[in-house]
Amino acid sequence: MKLVKTRFGTARPHGGSTIALSAFLLPLLISLQGCVVGPRYVAPVTQSPPAYKEVAPQVQQSSDGTTWIPVTPQDATVRGNWWEIYQEPELNALEEQLNISNQNIAQSFQNFMAARAQVRQARAAYYPTVSVGPAYTRGRTSANTAGTFPGLNPNSNDFSLPFDVSWEPDVWGRIRNSVREAANAAQVSAADLANQRLTEQANLAVFYFEVRGQDSLLDLYQQTIEAYRKDLVLTQVRSRTGVDTEQSVAQAQLNLDTAIASATNLRIARAQFEHAIAVLIGQAASSFSIPKRQLTNNVPTIPIGVPSQILERRPDISAAERTMSEANALIGVETAAYYPTFTIGGDLGLESATIGKLFTWPSRFFSAGPSASELLFDGGQRRGLIAQYKAQYEADAAAYRQTVLTAFQQTEDYLASVRWLGQQRQEQQNSIAAAERYYNLSLIRYKTGVDTYLNVFTAQTSLLSNQQTAITLQVQQMTSSVQLIEALGGGWDTSQLPSEKAVAQR
C-alpha cells in the first residue's frame, strides 16, 4: 500500500483502501499473538542419592539388647538466620551489620536492580511507540523561476505538528521470548545476590571463630610463658648452686624466647582476621576492633535433611537452572527470525502555512497501514545463531549438572570434616593428658637430680604442641560447621527466588 501526498498537503490511499485492509489484518495479527516458536523449556531432573554418605551413624541400644538407627526427619533443615545456632550474641550483631553494610552484597543488589530494569525494557516492546516532531520551515521561492506570477509573495511558512505511531505485533513470540530471557536473567541475578549474601555471611562466621581461636592460642602461650619463666628461674638457681649446668639455663632460655616469639606471631594473624571482619561489615579496619575472648563454643547440632533438598536450598544451583531457561528463551528469539515481521504504523498531525490556522480542522492530515517484511537470504546467519544458542544451552545444562555434583561433594566434604574432627579432638585430649604426665614426671626427675633439663625441655615442647593442636582442631571443626551450613544453602530456599512476573514489576 502506497500513500501519495496531494498538492494541498493531505494524504490519500493509492492502490486500495488502507483502512479496509487494516480492518482485515488487525484481527488476524491479534489472533496470531498466541503463536510462540522455539523449544519449550523443561526444568532438568537430577537424580539425588537417598542419603548422605558421611553422616555419622547414630546407633542406639534398645532395652532388649538390639541396636537401631533413628530416622532423621526430612524437614530438618537450617532456617532463617542460621548463625544464631551458635548462640553467640556478638556474632549475631556482626551478621546484622554485614547484611546492611557489606559492599559486595550492595553491588550484587544493584546488579539485580539493573537486571529488573532490563526486563521492563524488554516488556516495552509489547506496546506501540509514539513520537512527535514539531517543525517550522521558512522558505523563499526564486523570483526568476519559470511560472512565477508577478506580484506573488515568494516567501512562505510551513508549520507542522506530526505524530508517528508504530506497533509490531508479537506474532511469533519473539518479544515474549525476549521478556522471558530478560526475566530469567533477572532471576539469575537474584540467585547470585542470595549466593553472595550467603558467602559473605559464612566468611564472617569463619573469621569470627578464627579470631576466637587466636585468642585461645594467645591465652595458652601467656600461661606457657609464665611457666617457662619459672622454669628458667629454677635452672638459674640450680646452676648457681652447682647442681646444674649453664646448658640447662640456655635450654630454658631458648624455650622461653621461642614461646614469646610465637605469641607475637599469633597477634599478626589475629589482627588480619579482625581487619577482614571490618571490611565485611563495611567499616574501616583502622576504627574497628573485637574484644579478646577465648573460644568456648562446641559445634551445635546442625539439621542436615536429605540430599534431594540441596537442589532447592542452594542459590547457586537455582542460578544455574535459571541460566538454562534463559538460554532456551534465546533459541526462541532467534527462531522467530525465520518468520515474517509485521508492523502497523501511521502518521497523523497538523500542518499549516500560518500558525494561527495550525490547530484548525482543515490543517489535519493522516496516513495509516500495515507492512510486512521477510528476510529471504542471509547466507546461513540465522541457522548459525540458532546452532550457537543451542550449543550454549547444552553448555549451561552441563554447568548445571556440575554445580549439583559440586554441591553434593562440598556437603559430603564438610560432613566428613565435622565428623572426624570431632573424633580427633577427643583423641587429642588423650594426647594432652599423656603429654602432661610426661612433663610432670620429667620435672620431678629433674628436681630430684635423676635426669637433666633436656628431658624437661622435650616434655615442655611436646605438651605445648599438643595443646596448640587441640585449639587448632577446635577452630577447624567450628569453621567446618560454618562451611557445612553454607554447603547446605544456609536458610535459603527456592521459595525466596522472585518469579518471572515479580522481577518485571515496576
PDB file of N, CA and C in Angstrom, residues 199-263:
ATOM      1  N   THR A 199      27.667 -16.281  51.048  1.00  0.00           N
ATOM      2  CA  THR A 199      29.127 -16.378  51.084  1.00  0.00           C
ATOM      3  C   THR A 199      29.720 -15.398  52.080  1.00  0.00           C
ATOM      4  N   GLU A 200      29.240 -14.166  52.052  1.00  0.00           N
ATOM      5  CA  GLU A 200      29.765 -13.151  52.970  1.00  0.00           C
ATOM      6  C   GLU A 200      29.405 -13.481  54.418  1.00  0.00           C
ATOM      7  N   GLN A 201      28.189 -13.978  54.645  1.00  0.00           N
ATOM      8  CA  GLN A 201      27.801 -14.361  55.998  1.00  0.00           C
ATOM      9  C   GLN A 201      28.679 -15.492  56.518  1.00  0.00           C
ATOM     10  N   ALA A 202      28.948 -16.472  55.673  1.00  0.00           N
ATOM     11  CA  ALA A 202      29.788 -17.597  56.080  1.00  0.00           C
ATOM     12  C   ALA A 202      31.224 -17.137  56.333  1.00  0.00           C
ATOM     13  N   ASN A 203      31.745 -16.250  55.474  1.00  0.00           N
ATOM     14  CA  ASN A 203      33.105 -15.738  55.682  1.00  0.00           C
ATOM     15  C   ASN A 203      33.217 -15.011  57.014  1.00  0.00           C
ATOM     16  N   LEU A 204      32.198 -14.233  57.341  1.00  0.00           N
ATOM     17  CA  LEU A 204      32.218 -13.517  58.615  1.00  0.00           C
ATOM     18  C   LEU A 204      32.262 -14.489  59.784  1.00  0.00           C
ATOM     19  N   ALA A 205      31.426 -15.534  59.743  1.00  0.00           N
ATOM     20  CA  ALA A 205      31.416 -16.510  60.833  1.00  0.00           C
ATOM     21  C   ALA A 205      32.757 -17.234  60.936  1.00  0.00           C
ATOM     22  N   VAL A 206      33.337 -17.579  59.787  1.00  0.00           N
ATOM     23  CA  VAL A 206      34.645 -18.253  59.789  1.00  0.00           C
ATOM     24  C   VAL A 206      35.705 -17.344  60.397  1.00  0.00           C
ATOM     25  N   PHE A 207      35.753 -16.087  59.968  1.00  0.00           N
ATOM     26  CA  PHE A 207      36.753 -15.150  60.507  1.00  0.00           C
ATOM     27  C   PHE A 207      36.535 -14.913  61.998  1.00  0.00           C
ATOM     28  N   TYR A 208      35.276 -14.887  62.408  1.00  0.00           N
ATOM     29  CA  TYR A 208      34.980 -14.673  63.828  1.00  0.00           C
ATOM     30  C   TYR A 208      35.548 -15.810  64.683  1.00  0.00           C
ATOM     31  N   PHE A 209      35.322 -17.045  64.265  1.00  0.00           N
ATOM     32  CA  PHE A 209      35.843 -18.172  65.035  1.00  0.00           C
ATOM     33  C   PHE A 209      37.364 -18.275  64.928  1.00  0.00           C
ATOM     34  N   GLU A 210      37.919 -17.801  63.813  1.00  0.00           N
ATOM     35  CA  GLU A 210      39.387 -17.756  63.711  1.00  0.00           C
ATOM     36  C   GLU A 210      39.957 -16.766  64.722  1.00  0.00           C
ATOM     37  N   VAL A 211      39.299 -15.605  64.884  1.00  0.00           N
ATOM     38  CA  VAL A 211      39.744 -14.627  65.872  1.00  0.00           C
ATOM     39  C   VAL A 211      39.685 -15.222  67.271  1.00  0.00           C
ATOM     40  N   ARG A 212      38.574 -15.889  67.575  1.00  0.00           N
ATOM     41  CA  ARG A 212      38.446 -16.503  68.898  1.00  0.00           C
ATOM     42  C   ARG A 212      39.493 -17.604  69.099  1.00  0.00           C
ATOM     43  N   GLY A 213      39.810 -18.315  68.035  1.00  0.00           N
ATOM     44  CA  GLY A 213      40.854 -19.327  68.130  1.00  0.00           C
ATOM     45  C   GLY A 213      42.215 -18.715  68.420  1.00  0.00           C
ATOM     46  N   GLN A 214      42.507 -17.581  67.774  1.00  0.00           N
ATOM     47  CA  GLN A 214      43.774 -16.898  68.058  1.00  0.00           C
ATOM     48  C   GLN A 214      43.809 -16.392  69.504  1.00  0.00           C
ATOM     49  N   ASP A 215      42.659 -15.940  70.014  1.00  0.00           N
ATOM     50  CA  ASP A 215      42.606 -15.513  71.413  1.00  0.00           C
ATOM     51  C   ASP A 215      42.904 -16.675  72.350  1.00  0.00           C
ATOM     52  N   SER A 216      42.385 -17.857  72.040  1.00  0.00           N
ATOM     53  CA  SER A 216      42.656 -19.036  72.870  1.00  0.00           C
ATOM     54  C   SER A 216      44.131 -19.418  72.807  1.00  0.00           C
ATOM     55  N   LEU A 217      44.709 -19.340  71.613  1.00  0.00           N
ATOM     56  CA  LEU A 217      46.135 -19.656  71.487  1.00  0.00           C
ATOM     57  C   LEU A 217      46.991 -18.644  72.241  1.00  0.00           C
ATOM     58  N   LEU A 218      46.611 -17.362  72.152  1.00  0.00           N
ATOM     59  CA  LEU A 218      47.356 -16.343  72.892  1.00  0.00           C
ATOM     60  C   LEU A 218      47.279 -16.584  74.397  1.00  0.00           C
ATOM     61  N   ASP A 219      46.103 -16.963  74.886  1.00  0.00           N
ATOM     62  CA  ASP A 219      45.960 -17.263  76.312  1.00  0.00           C
ATOM     63  C   ASP A 219      46.823 -18.469  76.699  1.00  0.00           C
ATOM     64  N   LEU A 220      46.843 -19.486  75.825  1.00  0.00           N
ATOM     65  CA  LEU A 220      47.690 -20.656  76.078  1.00  0.00           C
ATOM     66  C   LEU A 220      49.162 -20.259  76.147  1.00  0.00           C
ATOM     67  N   TYR A 221      49.598 -19.413  75.231  1.00  0.00           N
ATOM     68  CA  TYR A 221      51.006 -19.016  75.214  1.00  0.00           C
ATOM     69  C   TYR A 221      51.350 -18.133  76.401  1.00  0.00           C
ATOM     70  N   GLN A 222      50.391 -17.293  76.841  1.00  0.00           N
ATOM     71  CA  GLN A 222      50.669 -16.487  78.025  1.00  0.00           C
ATOM     72  C   GLN A 222      50.889 -17.371  79.249  1.00  0.00           C
ATOM     73  N   GLN A 223      50.063 -18.396  79.412  1.00  0.00           N
ATOM     74  CA  GLN A 223      50.242 -19.329  80.523  1.00  0.00           C
ATOM     75  C   GLN A 223      51.565 -20.100  80.379  1.00  0.00           C
ATOM     76  N   THR A 224      51.870 -20.468  79.133  1.00  0.00           N
ATOM     77  CA  THR A 224      53.104 -21.208  78.887  1.00  0.00           C
ATOM     78  C   THR A 224      54.324 -20.348  79.172  1.00  0.00           C
ATOM     79  N   ILE A 225      54.274 -19.092  78.766  1.00  0.00           N
ATOM     80  CA  ILE A 225      55.400 -18.183  79.009  1.00  0.00           C
ATOM     81  C   ILE A 225      55.647 -18.018  80.500  1.00  0.00           C
ATOM     82  N   GLU A 226      54.562 -17.874  81.280  1.00  0.00           N
ATOM     83  CA  GLU A 226      54.731 -17.770  82.736  1.00  0.00           C
ATOM     84  C   GLU A 226      55.367 -19.023  83.309  1.00  0.00           C
ATOM     85  N   ALA A 227      54.947 -20.202  82.830  1.00  0.00           N
ATOM     86  CA  ALA A 227      55.533 -21.461  83.307  1.00  0.00           C
ATOM     87  C   ALA A 227      56.997 -21.557  82.908  1.00  0.00           C
ATOM     88  N   TYR A 228      57.323 -21.111  81.701  1.00  0.00           N
ATOM     89  CA  TYR A 228      58.710 -21.178  81.231  1.00  0.00           C
ATOM     90  C   TYR A 228      59.608 -20.229  82.019  1.00  0.00           C
ATOM     91  N   ARG A 229      59.065 -19.081  82.426  1.00  0.00           N
ATOM     92  CA  ARG A 229      59.849 -18.141  83.237  1.00  0.00           C
ATOM     93  C   ARG A 229      60.205 -18.766  84.595  1.00  0.00           C
ATOM     94  N   LYS A 230      59.249 -19.462  85.173  1.00  0.00           N
ATOM     95  CA  LYS A 230      59.519 -20.135  86.454  1.00  0.00           C
ATOM     96  C   LYS A 230      60.584 -21.219  86.272  1.00  0.00           C
ATOM     97  N   ASP A 231      60.491 -21.955  85.176  1.00  0.00           N
ATOM     98  CA  ASP A 231      61.499 -22.990  84.918  1.00  0.00           C
ATOM     99  C   ASP A 231      62.877 -22.368  84.707  1.00  0.00           C
ATOM    100  N   LEU A 232      62.920 -21.199  84.043  1.00  0.00           N
ATOM    101  CA  LEU A 232      64.207 -20.524  83.834  1.00  0.00           C
ATOM    102  C   LEU A 232      64.820 -20.110  85.164  1.00  0.00           C
ATOM    103  N   VAL A 233      63.978 -19.556  86.036  1.00  0.00           N
ATOM    104  CA  VAL A 233      64.478 -19.165  87.362  1.00  0.00           C
ATOM    105  C   VAL A 233      65.007 -20.391  88.108  1.00  0.00           C
ATOM    106  N   LEU A 234      64.297 -21.504  88.010  1.00  0.00           N
ATOM    107  CA  LEU A 234      64.727 -22.728  88.691  1.00  0.00           C
ATOM    108  C   LEU A 234      66.086 -23.190  88.184  1.00  0.00           C
ATOM    109  N   THR A 235      66.273 -23.194  86.871  1.00  0.00           N
ATOM    110  CA  THR A 235      67.550 -23.652  86.312  1.00  0.00           C
ATOM    111  C   THR A 235      68.677 -22.691  86.672  1.00  0.00           C
ATOM    112  N   GLN A 236      68.371 -21.389  86.738  1.00  0.00           N
ATOM    113  CA  GLN A 236      69.411 -20.422  87.126  1.00  0.00           C
ATOM    114  C   GLN A 236      69.865 -20.641  88.558  1.00  0.00           C
ATOM    115  N   VAL A 237      68.900 -20.888  89.452  1.00  0.00           N
ATOM    116  CA  VAL A 237      69.236 -21.141  90.858  1.00  0.00           C
ATOM    117  C   VAL A 237      70.069 -22.415  90.981  1.00  0.00           C
ATOM    118  N   ARG A 238      69.654 -23.459  90.298  1.00  0.00           N
ATOM    119  CA  ARG A 238      70.382 -24.726  90.371  1.00  0.00           C
ATOM    120  C   ARG A 238      71.770 -24.597  89.744  1.00  0.00           C
ATOM    121  N   SER A 239      71.886 -23.742  88.703  1.00  0.00           N
ATOM    122  CA  SER A 239      73.201 -23.561  88.093  1.00  0.00           C
ATOM    123  C   SER A 239      74.143 -22.816  89.028  1.00  0.00           C
ATOM    124  N   ARG A 240      73.606 -21.781  89.713  1.00  0.00           N
ATOM    125  CA  ARG A 240      74.455 -21.014  90.625  1.00  0.00           C
ATOM    126  C   ARG A 240      74.919 -21.854  91.811  1.00  0.00           C
ATOM    127  N   THR A 241      74.102 -22.804  92.231  1.00  0.00           N
ATOM    128  CA  THR A 241      74.482 -23.650  93.382  1.00  0.00           C
ATOM    129  C   THR A 241      75.307 -24.850  92.956  1.00  0.00           C
ATOM    130  N   GLY A 242      75.544 -24.969  91.650  1.00  0.00           N
ATOM    131  CA  GLY A 242      76.369 -26.054  91.172  1.00  0.00           C
ATOM    132  C   GLY A 242      75.650 -27.358  90.942  1.00  0.00           C
ATOM    133  N   VAL A 243      74.326 -27.372  91.152  1.00  0.00           N
ATOM    134  CA  VAL A 243      73.560 -28.604  90.952  1.00  0.00           C
ATOM    135  C   VAL A 243      73.346 -28.875  89.466  1.00  0.00           C
ATOM    136  N   ASP A 244      73.256 -27.772  88.702  1.00  0.00           N
ATOM    137  CA  ASP A 244      73.002 -27.910  87.270  1.00  0.00           C
ATOM    138  C   ASP A 244      74.043 -27.112  86.499  1.00  0.00           C
ATOM    139  N   THR A 245      73.947 -27.154  85.164  1.00  0.00           N
ATOM    140  CA  THR A 245      74.931 -26.503  84.303  1.00  0.00           C
ATOM    141  C   THR A 245      74.299 -25.350  83.544  1.00  0.00           C
ATOM    142  N   GLU A 246      75.174 -24.559  82.924  1.00  0.00           N
ATOM    143  CA  GLU A 246      74.704 -23.460  82.091  1.00  0.00           C
ATOM    144  C   GLU A 246      73.937 -23.950  80.866  1.00  0.00           C
ATOM    145  N   GLN A 247      74.181 -25.197  80.468  1.00  0.00           N
ATOM    146  CA  GLN A 247      73.442 -25.751  79.335  1.00  0.00           C
ATOM    147  C   GLN A 247      71.944 -25.803  79.627  1.00  0.00           C
ATOM    148  N   SER A 248      71.585 -26.167  80.848  1.00  0.00           N
ATOM    149  CA  SER A 248      70.176 -26.211  81.236  1.00  0.00           C
ATOM    150  C   SER A 248      69.567 -24.817  81.213  1.00  0.00           C
ATOM    151  N   VAL A 249      70.352 -23.820  81.676  1.00  0.00           N
ATOM    152  CA  VAL A 249      69.880 -22.440  81.649  1.00  0.00           C
ATOM    153  C   VAL A 249      69.626 -21.997  80.202  1.00  0.00           C
ATOM    154  N   ALA A 250      70.547 -22.361  79.314  1.00  0.00           N
ATOM    155  CA  ALA A 250      70.403 -21.984  77.902  1.00  0.00           C
ATOM    156  C   ALA A 250      69.172 -22.646  77.273  1.00  0.00           C
ATOM    157  N   GLN A 251      68.922 -23.895  77.636  1.00  0.00           N
ATOM    158  CA  GLN A 251      67.737 -24.584  77.113  1.00  0.00           C
ATOM    159  C   GLN A 251      66.448 -23.940  77.613  1.00  0.00           C
ATOM    160  N   ALA A 252      66.412 -23.586  78.891  1.00  0.00           N
ATOM    161  CA  ALA A 252      65.222 -22.935  79.447  1.00  0.00           C
ATOM    162  C   ALA A 252      65.006 -21.567  78.813  1.00  0.00           C
ATOM    163  N   GLN A 253      66.117 -20.833  78.611  1.00  0.00           N
ATOM    164  CA  GLN A 253      66.010 -19.528  77.969  1.00  0.00           C
ATOM    165  C   GLN A 253      65.512 -19.663  76.526  1.00  0.00           C
ATOM    166  N   LEU A 254      65.977 -20.687  75.827  1.00  0.00           N
ATOM    167  CA  LEU A 254      65.534 -20.932  74.455  1.00  0.00           C
ATOM    168  C   LEU A 254      64.040 -21.221  74.401  1.00  0.00           C
ATOM    169  N   ASN A 255      63.569 -22.045  75.305  1.00  0.00           N
ATOM    170  CA  ASN A 255      62.132 -22.343  75.348  1.00  0.00           C
ATOM    171  C   ASN A 255      61.312 -21.082  75.568  1.00  0.00           C
ATOM    172  N   LEU A 256      61.756 -20.233  76.504  1.00  0.00           N
ATOM    173  CA  LEU A 256      61.025 -19.009  76.824  1.00  0.00           C
ATOM    174  C   LEU A 256      61.015 -18.053  75.636  1.00  0.00           C
ATOM    175  N   ASP A 257      62.160 -17.824  75.032  1.00  0.00           N
ATOM    176  CA  ASP A 257      62.246 -16.888  73.913  1.00  0.00           C
ATOM    177  C   ASP A 257      61.426 -17.374  72.719  1.00  0.00           C
ATOM    178  N   THR A 258      61.439 -18.669  72.476  1.00  0.00           N
ATOM    179  CA  THR A 258      60.648 -19.221  71.366  1.00  0.00           C
ATOM    180  C   THR A 258      59.163 -19.021  71.598  1.00  0.00           C
ATOM    181  N   ALA A 259      58.707 -19.233  72.825  1.00  0.00           N
ATOM    182  CA  ALA A 259      57.294 -19.049  73.151  1.00  0.00           C
ATOM    183  C   ALA A 259      56.886 -17.593  72.997  1.00  0.00           C
ATOM    184  N   ILE A 260      57.752 -16.666  73.417  1.00  0.00           N
ATOM    185  CA  ILE A 260      57.434 -15.238  73.291  1.00  0.00           C
ATOM    186  C   ILE A 260      57.315 -14.846  71.816  1.00  0.00           C
ATOM    187  N   ALA A 261      58.241 -15.326  70.994  1.00  0.00           N
ATOM    188  CA  ALA A 261      58.205 -15.009  69.560  1.00  0.00           C
ATOM    189  C   ALA A 261      56.962 -15.594  68.892  1.00  0.00           C
ATOM    190  N   SER A 262      56.589 -16.804  69.286  1.00  0.00           N
ATOM    191  CA  SER A 262      55.403 -17.440  68.700  1.00  0.00           C
ATOM    192  C   SER A 262      54.137 -16.684  69.075  1.00  0.00           C
ATOM    193  N   ALA A 263      54.076 -16.188  70.309  1.00  0.00           N
ATOM    194  CA  ALA A 263      52.910 -15.414  70.731  1.00  0.00           C
ATOM    195  C   ALA A 263      52.795 -14.126  69.926  1.00  0.00           C
TER     196      ALA A 263
END
